[in-house]
Backbone as numpy.savetxt, mean C-alpha at the origin, in Angstrom:
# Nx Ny Nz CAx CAy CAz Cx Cy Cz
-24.25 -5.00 -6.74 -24.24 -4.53 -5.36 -22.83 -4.60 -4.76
-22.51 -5.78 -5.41 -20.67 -5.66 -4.54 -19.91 -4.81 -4.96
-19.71 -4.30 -6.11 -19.15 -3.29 -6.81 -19.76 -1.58 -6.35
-20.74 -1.78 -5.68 -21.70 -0.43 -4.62 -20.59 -0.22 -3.07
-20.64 -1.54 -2.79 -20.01 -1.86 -1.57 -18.56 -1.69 -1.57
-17.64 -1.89 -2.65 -16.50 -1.94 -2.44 -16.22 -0.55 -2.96
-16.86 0.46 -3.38 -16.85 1.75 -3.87 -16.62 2.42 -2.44
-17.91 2.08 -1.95 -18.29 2.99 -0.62 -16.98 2.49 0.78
-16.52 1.60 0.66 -15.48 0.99 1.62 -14.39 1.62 0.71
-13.98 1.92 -0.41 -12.98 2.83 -0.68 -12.93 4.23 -0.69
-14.33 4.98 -0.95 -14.00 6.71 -0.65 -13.74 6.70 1.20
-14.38 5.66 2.22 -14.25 5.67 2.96 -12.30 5.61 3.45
-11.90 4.76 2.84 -10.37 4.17 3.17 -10.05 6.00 2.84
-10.18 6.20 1.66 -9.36 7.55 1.09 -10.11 8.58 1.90
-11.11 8.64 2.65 -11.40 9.77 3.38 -10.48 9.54 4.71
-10.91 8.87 5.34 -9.72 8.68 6.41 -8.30 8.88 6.05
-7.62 8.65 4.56 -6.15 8.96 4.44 -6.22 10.42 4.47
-7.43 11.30 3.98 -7.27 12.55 4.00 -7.55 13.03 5.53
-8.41 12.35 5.58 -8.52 13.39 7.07 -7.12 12.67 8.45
-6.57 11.86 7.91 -5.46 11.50 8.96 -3.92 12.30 8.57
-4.01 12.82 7.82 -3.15 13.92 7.03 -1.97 13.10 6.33
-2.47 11.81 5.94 -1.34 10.81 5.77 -1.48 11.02 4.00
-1.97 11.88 3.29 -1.72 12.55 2.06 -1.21 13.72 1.53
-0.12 14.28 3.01 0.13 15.39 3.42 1.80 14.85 3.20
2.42 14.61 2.47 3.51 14.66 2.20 4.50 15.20 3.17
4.54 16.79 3.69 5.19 17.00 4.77 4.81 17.02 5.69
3.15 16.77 6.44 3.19 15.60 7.10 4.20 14.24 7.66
4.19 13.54 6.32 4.68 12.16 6.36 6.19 12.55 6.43
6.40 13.20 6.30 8.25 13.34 6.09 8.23 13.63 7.35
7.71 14.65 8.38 8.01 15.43 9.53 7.69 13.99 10.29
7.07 13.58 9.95 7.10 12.07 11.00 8.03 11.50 10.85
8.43 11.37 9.82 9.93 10.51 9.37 11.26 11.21 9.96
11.37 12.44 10.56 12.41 12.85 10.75 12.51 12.85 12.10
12.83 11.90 12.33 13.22 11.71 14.10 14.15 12.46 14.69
15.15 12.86 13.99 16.15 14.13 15.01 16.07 15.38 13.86
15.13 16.11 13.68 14.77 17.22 13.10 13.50 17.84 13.47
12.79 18.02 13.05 11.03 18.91 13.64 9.97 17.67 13.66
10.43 16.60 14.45 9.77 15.08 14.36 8.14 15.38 14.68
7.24 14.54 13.87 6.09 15.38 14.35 5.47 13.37 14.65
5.10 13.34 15.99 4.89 11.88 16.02 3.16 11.67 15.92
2.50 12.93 15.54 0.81 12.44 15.32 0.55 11.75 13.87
1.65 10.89 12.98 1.24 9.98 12.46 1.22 8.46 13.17
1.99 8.42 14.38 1.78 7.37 15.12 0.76 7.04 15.72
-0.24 7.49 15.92 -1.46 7.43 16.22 -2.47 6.60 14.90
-1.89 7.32 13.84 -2.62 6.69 12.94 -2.24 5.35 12.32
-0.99 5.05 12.58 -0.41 3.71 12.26 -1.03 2.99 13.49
-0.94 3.13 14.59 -1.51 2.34 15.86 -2.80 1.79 15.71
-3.61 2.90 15.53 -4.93 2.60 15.00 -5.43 1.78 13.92
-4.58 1.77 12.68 -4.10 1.10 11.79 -3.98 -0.67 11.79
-2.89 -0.34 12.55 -2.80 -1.54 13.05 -3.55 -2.40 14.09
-4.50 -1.37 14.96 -5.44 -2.19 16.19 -6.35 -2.73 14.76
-6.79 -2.18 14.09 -7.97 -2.78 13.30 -7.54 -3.90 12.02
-6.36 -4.03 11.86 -5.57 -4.72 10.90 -5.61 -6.23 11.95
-4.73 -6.02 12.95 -5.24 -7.56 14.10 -6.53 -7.82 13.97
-7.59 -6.79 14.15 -8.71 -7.71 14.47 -9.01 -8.07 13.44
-8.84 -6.98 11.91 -9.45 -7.93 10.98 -8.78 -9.61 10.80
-7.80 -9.19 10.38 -7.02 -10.74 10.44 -7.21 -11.79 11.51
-7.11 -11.23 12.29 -8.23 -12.73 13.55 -9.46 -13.14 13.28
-10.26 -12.05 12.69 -12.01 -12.62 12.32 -11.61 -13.08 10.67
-10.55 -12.79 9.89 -10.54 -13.45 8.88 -9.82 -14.65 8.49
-9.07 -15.31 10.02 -8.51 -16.25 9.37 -9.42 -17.66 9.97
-10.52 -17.25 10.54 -11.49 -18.34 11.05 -12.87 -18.03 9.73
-12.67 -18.13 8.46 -13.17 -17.51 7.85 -12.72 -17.92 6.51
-14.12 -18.48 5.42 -13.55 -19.32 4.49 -13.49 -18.56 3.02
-14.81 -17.40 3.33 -15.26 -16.50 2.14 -15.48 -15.21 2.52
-15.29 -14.34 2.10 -15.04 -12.51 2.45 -16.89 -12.44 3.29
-16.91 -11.20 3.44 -18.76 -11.30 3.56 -19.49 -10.98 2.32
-18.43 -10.04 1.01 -19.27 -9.88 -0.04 -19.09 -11.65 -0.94
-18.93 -12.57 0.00 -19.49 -14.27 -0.88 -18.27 -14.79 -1.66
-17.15 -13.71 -1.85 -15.57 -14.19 -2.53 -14.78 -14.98 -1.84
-14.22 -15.77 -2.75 -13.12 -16.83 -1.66 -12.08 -15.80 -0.84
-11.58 -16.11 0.39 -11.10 -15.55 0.90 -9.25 -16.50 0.89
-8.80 -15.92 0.62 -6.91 -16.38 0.38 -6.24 -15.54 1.21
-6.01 -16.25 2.78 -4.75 -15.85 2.84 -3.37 -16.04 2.79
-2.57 -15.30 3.13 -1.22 -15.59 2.76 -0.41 -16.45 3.99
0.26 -17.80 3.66 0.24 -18.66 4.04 2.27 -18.58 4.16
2.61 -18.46 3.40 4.36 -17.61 3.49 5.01 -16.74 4.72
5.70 -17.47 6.01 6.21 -16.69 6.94 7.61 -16.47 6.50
7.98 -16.80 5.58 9.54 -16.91 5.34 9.80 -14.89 4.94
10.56 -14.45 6.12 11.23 -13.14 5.70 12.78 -13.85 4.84
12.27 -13.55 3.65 13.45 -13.64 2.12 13.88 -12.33 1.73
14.85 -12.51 0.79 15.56 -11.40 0.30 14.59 -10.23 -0.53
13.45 -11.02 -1.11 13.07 -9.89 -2.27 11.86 -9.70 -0.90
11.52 -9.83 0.28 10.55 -8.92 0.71 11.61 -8.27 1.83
12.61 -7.87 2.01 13.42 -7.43 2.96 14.11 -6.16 1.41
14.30 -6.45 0.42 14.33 -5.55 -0.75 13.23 -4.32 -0.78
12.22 -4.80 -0.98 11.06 -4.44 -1.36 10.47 -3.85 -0.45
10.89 -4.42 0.90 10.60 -2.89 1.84 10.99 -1.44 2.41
12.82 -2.35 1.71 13.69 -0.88 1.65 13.52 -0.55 0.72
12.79 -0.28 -0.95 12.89 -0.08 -1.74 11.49 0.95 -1.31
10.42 0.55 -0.42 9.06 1.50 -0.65 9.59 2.33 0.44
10.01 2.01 1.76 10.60 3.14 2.61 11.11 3.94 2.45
12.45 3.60 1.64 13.18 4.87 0.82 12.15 5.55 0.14
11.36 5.04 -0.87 10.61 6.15 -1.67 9.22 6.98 -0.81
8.82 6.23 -0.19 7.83 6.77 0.97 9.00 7.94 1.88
9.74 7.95 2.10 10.46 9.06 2.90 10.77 9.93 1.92
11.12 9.77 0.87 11.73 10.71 0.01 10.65 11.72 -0.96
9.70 10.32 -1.07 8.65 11.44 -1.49 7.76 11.86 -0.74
7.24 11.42 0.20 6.25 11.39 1.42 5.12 11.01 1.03
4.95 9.82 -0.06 3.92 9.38 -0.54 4.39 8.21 -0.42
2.91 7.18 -0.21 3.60 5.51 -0.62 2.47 5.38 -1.56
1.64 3.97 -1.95 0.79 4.22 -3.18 -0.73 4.79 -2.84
-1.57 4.05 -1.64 -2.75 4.49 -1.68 -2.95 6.13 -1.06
-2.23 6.95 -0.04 -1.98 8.28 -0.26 -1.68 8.54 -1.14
-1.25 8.38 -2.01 -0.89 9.09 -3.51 -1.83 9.26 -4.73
-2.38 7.84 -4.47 -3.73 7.98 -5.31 -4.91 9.07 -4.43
-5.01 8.89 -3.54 -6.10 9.80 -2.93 -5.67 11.21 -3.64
-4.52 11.30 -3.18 -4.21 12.62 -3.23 -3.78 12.99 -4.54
-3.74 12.55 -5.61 -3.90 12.50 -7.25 -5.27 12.89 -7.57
-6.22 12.28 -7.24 -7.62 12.09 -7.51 -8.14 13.49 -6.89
-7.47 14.45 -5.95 -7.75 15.77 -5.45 -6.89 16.92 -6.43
-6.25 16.59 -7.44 -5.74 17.00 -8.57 -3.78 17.65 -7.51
-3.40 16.70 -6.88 -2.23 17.21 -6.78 -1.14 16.70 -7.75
-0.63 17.75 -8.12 0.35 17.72 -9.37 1.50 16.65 -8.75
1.96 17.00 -7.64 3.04 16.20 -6.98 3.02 14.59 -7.08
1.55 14.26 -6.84 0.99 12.65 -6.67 0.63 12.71 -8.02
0.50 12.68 -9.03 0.53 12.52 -10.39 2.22 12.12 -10.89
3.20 12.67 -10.36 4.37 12.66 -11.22 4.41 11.15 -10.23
4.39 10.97 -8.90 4.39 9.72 -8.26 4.19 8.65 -8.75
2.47 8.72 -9.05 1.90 7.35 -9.23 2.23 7.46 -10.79
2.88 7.95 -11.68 3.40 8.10 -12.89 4.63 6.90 -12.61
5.51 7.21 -11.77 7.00 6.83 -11.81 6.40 5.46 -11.48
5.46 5.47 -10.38 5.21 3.75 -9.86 4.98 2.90 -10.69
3.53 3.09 -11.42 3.06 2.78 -13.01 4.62 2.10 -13.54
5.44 3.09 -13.48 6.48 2.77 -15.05 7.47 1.64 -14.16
7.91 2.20 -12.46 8.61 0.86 -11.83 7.64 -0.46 -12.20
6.38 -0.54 -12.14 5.73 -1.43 -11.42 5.97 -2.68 -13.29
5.59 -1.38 -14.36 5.61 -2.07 -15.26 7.08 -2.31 -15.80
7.82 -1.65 -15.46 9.54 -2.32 -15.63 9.82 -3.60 -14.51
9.29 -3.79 -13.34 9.66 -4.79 -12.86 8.73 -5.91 -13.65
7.65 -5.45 -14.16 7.22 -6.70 -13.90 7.88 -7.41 -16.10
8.49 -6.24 -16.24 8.88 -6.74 -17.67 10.47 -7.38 -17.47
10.82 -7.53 -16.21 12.32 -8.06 -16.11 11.65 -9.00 -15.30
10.84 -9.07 -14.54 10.54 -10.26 -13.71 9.71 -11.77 -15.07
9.11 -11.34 -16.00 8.99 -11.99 -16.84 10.44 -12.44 -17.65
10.54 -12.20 -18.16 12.32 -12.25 -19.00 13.20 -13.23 -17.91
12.95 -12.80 -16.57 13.67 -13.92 -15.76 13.21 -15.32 -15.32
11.97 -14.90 -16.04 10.99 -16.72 -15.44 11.34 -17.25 -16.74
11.84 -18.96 -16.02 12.19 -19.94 -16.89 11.08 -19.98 -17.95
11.29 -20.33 -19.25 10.54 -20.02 -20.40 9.72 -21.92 -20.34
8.31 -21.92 -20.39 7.79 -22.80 -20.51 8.43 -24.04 -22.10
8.34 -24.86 -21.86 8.87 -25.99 -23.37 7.62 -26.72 -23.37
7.15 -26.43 -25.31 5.65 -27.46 -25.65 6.30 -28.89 -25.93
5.63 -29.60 -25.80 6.43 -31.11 -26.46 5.46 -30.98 -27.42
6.07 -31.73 -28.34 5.38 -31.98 -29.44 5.48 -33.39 -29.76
């Protein structure tokens, strides 16, 4: 049943990315271009976004287990550091440049756009190159014997 539930709470997420035109690539760019043909009706959808992002996070941090019965973890880290001040210029840049970030991209992959295929292609290969240099850089465990 939870695997019913978390299906139906995701065509839902990806219907709303489609119908908020936030899988609309030039869409998302024309929002991004503040002194060019600025189009500000994705601000509406970030607002909204965000009204329901507060409330969830207020009803979830008085809150020990999800409602589908899973432990609930939140993130407990206020420290703005270098690799999340990186990592946000690193998705901004690519969110402006391509006018995709990941979950528009998947929606809009899954509707057979060729464009969001070469995307979530490149992410795939960042995601698995970082995470093959981020290994290589963690101190190597020692067995005693």
């Amino acid at each position: 049943m939870h695997r019913t539930i978390e299906f139906i709470v995701g065509l839902l997420f990806g219907w709303g990315l489609l119908l908020s035109g936030m899988t609309d690539p030039g869409k998302v760019q024309g929002f991004l271009d503040l002194f060019g043909a600025w189009d500000p009706s994705l601000a509406l959808v970030m607002g909204g976004a965000i009204a329901v992002g507060v409330f969830a996070f207020a009803l979830a941090r008085r809150r020990t287990t999800s409602f589908l019965g899973g432990a609930l973890k939140m993130p407990t880290s206020r420290d703005i550091d270098k690799p999340l001040i990186v990592g946000s210029l690193i998705f901004g840049a690519g969110w402006g440049l391509a006018g995709f970030c990941p979950g528009p991209a998947l929606v809009s992959m899954a509707s057979g756009e060729t464009k969001a295929l070469v995307f979530v292609a490149a992410m795939v290969v960042g995601m698995l190159g970082f995470k093959l240099l981020d290994d290589a850089r963690a101190p190597k465990a020692t067995h005693a014997r």
